[in-house]
Coordinates of C-alpha atoms in Angstrom, one line a residue:
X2 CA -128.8 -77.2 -11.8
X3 CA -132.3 -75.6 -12.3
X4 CA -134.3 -74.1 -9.4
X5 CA -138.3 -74.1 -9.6
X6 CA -140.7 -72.2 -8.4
X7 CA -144.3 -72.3 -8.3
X8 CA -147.1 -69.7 -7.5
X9 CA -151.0 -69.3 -8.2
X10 CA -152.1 -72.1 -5.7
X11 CA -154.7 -70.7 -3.3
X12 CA -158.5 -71.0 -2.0
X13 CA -161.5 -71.8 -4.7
X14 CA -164.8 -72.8 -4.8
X15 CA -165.8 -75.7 -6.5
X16 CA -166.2 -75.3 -10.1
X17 CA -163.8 -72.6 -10.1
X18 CA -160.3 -72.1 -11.9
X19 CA -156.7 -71.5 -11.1
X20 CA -154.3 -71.4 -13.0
X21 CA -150.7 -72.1 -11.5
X22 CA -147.0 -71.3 -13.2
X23 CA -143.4 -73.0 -12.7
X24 CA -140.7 -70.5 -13.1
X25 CA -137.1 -71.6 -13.8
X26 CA -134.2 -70.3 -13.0
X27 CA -132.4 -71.6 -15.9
X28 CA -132.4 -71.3 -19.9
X29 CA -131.9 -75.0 -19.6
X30 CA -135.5 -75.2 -19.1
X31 CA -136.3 -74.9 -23.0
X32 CA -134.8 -78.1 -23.1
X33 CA -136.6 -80.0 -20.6
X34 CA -140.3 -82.1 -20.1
X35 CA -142.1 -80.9 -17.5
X36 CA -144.5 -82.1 -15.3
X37 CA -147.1 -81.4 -12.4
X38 CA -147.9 -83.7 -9.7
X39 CA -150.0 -83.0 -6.3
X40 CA -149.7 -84.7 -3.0
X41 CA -153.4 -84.9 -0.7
X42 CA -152.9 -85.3 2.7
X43 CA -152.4 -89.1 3.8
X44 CA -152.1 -90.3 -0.2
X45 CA -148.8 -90.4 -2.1
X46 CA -147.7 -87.9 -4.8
X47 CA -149.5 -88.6 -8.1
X48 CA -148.9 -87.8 -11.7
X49 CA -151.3 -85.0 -13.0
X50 CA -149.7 -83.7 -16.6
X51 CA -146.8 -83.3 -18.5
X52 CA -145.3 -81.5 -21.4
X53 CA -142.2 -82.2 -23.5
X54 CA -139.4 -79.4 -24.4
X55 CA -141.2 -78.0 -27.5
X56 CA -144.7 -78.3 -25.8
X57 CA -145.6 -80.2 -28.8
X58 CA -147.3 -83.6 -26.8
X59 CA -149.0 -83.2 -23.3
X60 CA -150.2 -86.0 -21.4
X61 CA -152.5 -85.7 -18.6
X62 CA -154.1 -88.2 -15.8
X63 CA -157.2 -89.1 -16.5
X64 CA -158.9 -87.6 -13.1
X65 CA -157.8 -84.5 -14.9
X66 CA -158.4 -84.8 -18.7
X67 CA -161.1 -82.0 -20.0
X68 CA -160.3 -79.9 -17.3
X69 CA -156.9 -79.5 -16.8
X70 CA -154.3 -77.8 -19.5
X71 CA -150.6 -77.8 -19.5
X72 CA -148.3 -75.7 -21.5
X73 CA -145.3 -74.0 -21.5
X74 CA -143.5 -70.2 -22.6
X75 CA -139.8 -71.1 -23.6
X76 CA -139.5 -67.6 -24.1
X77 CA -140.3 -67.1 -20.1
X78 CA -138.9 -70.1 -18.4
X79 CA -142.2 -71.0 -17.6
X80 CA -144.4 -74.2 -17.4
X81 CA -148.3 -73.3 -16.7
X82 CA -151.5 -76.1 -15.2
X83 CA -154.7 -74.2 -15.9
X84 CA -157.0 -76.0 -13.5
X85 CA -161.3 -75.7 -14.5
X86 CA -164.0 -77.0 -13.2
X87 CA -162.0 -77.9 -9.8
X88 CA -163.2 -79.9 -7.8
X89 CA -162.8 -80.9 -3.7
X90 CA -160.9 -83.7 -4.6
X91 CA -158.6 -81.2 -6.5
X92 CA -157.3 -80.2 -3.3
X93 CA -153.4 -80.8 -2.5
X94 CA -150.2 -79.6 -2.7
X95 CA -149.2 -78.9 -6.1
X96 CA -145.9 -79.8 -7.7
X97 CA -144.1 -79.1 -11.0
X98 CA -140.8 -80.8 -12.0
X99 CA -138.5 -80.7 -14.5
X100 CA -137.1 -84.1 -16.3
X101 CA -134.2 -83.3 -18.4
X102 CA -134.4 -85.8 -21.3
X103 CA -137.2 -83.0 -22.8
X104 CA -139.0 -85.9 -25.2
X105 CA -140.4 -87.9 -22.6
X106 CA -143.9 -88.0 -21.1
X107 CA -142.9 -89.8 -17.8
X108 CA -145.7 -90.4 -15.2
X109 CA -143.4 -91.6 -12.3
X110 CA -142.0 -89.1 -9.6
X111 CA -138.5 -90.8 -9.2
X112 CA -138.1 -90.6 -13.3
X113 CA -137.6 -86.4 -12.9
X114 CA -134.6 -84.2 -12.1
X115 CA -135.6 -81.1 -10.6
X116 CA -138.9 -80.1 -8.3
X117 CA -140.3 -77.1 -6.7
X118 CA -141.3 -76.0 -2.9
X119 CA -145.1 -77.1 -3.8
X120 CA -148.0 -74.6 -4.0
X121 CA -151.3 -75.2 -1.4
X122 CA -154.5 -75.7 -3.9
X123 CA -157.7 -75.5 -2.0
X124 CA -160.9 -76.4 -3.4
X125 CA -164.4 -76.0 -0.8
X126 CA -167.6 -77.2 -1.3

């Protein structure tokens, strides 16, 4: 069992940058893909990136692609989505999740193990 927690979410302009982080609770993490999704109001949760154990192949959506960057500190238990040139479309509930077969890139929510509480991204315009 691995608890995670994100943080960083919050209130930007458009244009602007956040980057948010996905703290584990377990060393178990070195082993697993990770992944972010985000859930607008009304619209189901969608796939936004993912990572595998080593942090060696990333995939990303392509709504996302050239602005958004995952990686990972095995070292820290940590999983990170640098989010640039955000836009208000950006805006949601942001979720990271942990998949414990750690080679796979899986872009469906029901294919992962473990998720976070969700952290509020705001973007204006």
């Amino acid at each position: 069992q691995v608890q995670l927690v994100e943080s960083g979410g919050g209130l930007v302009q458009a244009g602007g940058s956040l980057r948010l982080s996905c703290a584990a609770s377990a060393r178990t993490f070195t082993y697993y893909a990770m992944g972010w999704f985000r859930q607008a109001p009304g619209k189901e949760r969608e796939f936004v990136a993912a990572i595998t154990w080593s942090g060696s192949n990333t995939r990303l959506a392509n709504s996302v692609k050239g602005r958004f960057t995952i990686s990972r500190d095995n070292a820290k238990n940590t999983a990170y989505l640098q989010m640039s040139s955000l836009k208000p479309e950006d805006t949601a509930v942001y979720y990271c999740a942990a998949d414990t077969l750690g080679v796979r890139l899986r872009i469906g929510q029901y294919e992962y193990d473990y998720w976070g509480q969700g952290t509020q991204v705001t973007v204006s315009s």
